[in-house]
Amino acid sequence: MEFPVLYCIIGAVVVLGLLFLWSAIKIVAEYQRLVVFRLGRCVGAKGPGIVILIPFVDRAIRVDL
């Protein structure tokens, strides 16, 4: 009886981890940049390419050049 509950908990943790990772990765085109705000303060422009952000802490605004 304990094993199905344990598998459900492990499955939920894996799904939440994948959602966390999915929200952290942004892909920026060559002609764009991301202006990153960390807790409301600007930390700079990032990109082009793959940019990794801290979910729920960083906010990114996409800017065309």
Short mmCIF file of C-alpha atoms in Angstrom, two decimals:
data_model
loop_
_atom_site.label_atom_id
_atom_site.label_comp_id
_atom_site.label_asym_id
_atom_site.label_seq_id
_atom_site.Cartn_x
_atom_site.Cartn_y
_atom_site.Cartn_z
CA MET A 1 0.00 0.00 0.00
CA GLU A 2 2.92 2.35 0.59
CA PHE A 3 4.49 1.89 -2.83
CA PRO A 4 1.73 3.51 -4.96
CA VAL A 5 1.74 6.58 -2.70
CA LEU A 6 5.52 6.79 -2.95
CA TYR A 7 5.39 6.54 -6.75
CA CYS A 8 2.78 9.32 -6.89
CA ILE A 9 4.96 11.58 -4.77
CA ILE A 10 8.05 10.86 -6.87
CA GLY A 11 6.06 11.45 -10.06
CA ALA A 12 4.76 14.79 -8.76
CA VAL A 13 8.29 15.90 -7.82
CA VAL A 14 9.61 14.95 -11.27
CA VAL A 15 6.78 16.81 -13.03
CA LEU A 16 7.33 19.92 -10.90
CA GLY A 17 11.07 19.76 -11.59
CA LEU A 18 10.49 19.57 -15.34
CA LEU A 19 8.09 22.53 -15.20
CA PHE A 20 10.65 24.48 -13.18
CA LEU A 21 13.36 23.72 -15.76
CA TRP A 22 11.05 24.53 -18.69
CA SER A 23 10.26 27.96 -17.24
CA ALA A 24 13.96 28.72 -16.67
CA ILE A 25 15.17 28.31 -20.28
CA LYS A 26 14.54 31.02 -22.87
CA ILE A 27 15.69 31.00 -26.50
CA VAL A 28 16.58 34.43 -27.90
CA ALA A 29 16.80 35.08 -31.65
CA GLU A 30 19.87 36.69 -33.20
CA TYR A 31 18.18 40.07 -33.66
CA GLN A 32 16.71 40.16 -30.14
CA ARG A 33 17.96 40.62 -26.59
CA LEU A 34 16.43 39.93 -23.21
CA VAL A 35 16.54 42.67 -20.61
CA VAL A 36 16.59 40.76 -17.33
CA PHE A 37 15.14 42.14 -14.12
CA ARG A 38 15.98 40.34 -10.89
CA LEU A 39 13.55 41.22 -8.10
CA GLY A 40 12.71 44.45 -9.93
CA ARG A 41 16.29 45.62 -10.51
CA CYS A 42 17.82 45.54 -13.99
CA VAL A 43 20.77 43.15 -14.19
CA GLY A 44 21.48 43.67 -17.88
CA ALA A 45 20.84 42.42 -21.39
CA LYS A 46 21.34 38.78 -22.35
CA GLY A 47 21.30 36.88 -25.60
CA PRO A 48 21.26 35.85 -28.39
CA GLY A 49 21.05 32.11 -27.87
CA ILE A 50 19.93 30.06 -24.91
CA VAL A 51 19.47 32.06 -21.71
CA ILE A 52 18.85 30.47 -18.33
CA LEU A 53 16.83 32.50 -15.83
CA ILE A 54 15.91 31.89 -12.21
CA PRO A 55 12.18 31.10 -12.22
CA PHE A 56 9.96 33.33 -10.05
CA VAL A 57 12.94 35.65 -9.38
CA ASP A 58 14.00 36.85 -12.84
CA ARG A 59 11.67 38.58 -15.27
CA ALA A 60 12.72 38.99 -18.90
CA ILE A 61 11.53 41.54 -21.43
CA ARG A 62 12.25 40.73 -25.09
CA VAL A 63 13.62 43.70 -27.11
CA ASP A 64 14.10 43.87 -30.90
CA LEU A 65 17.25 45.54 -32.22
#
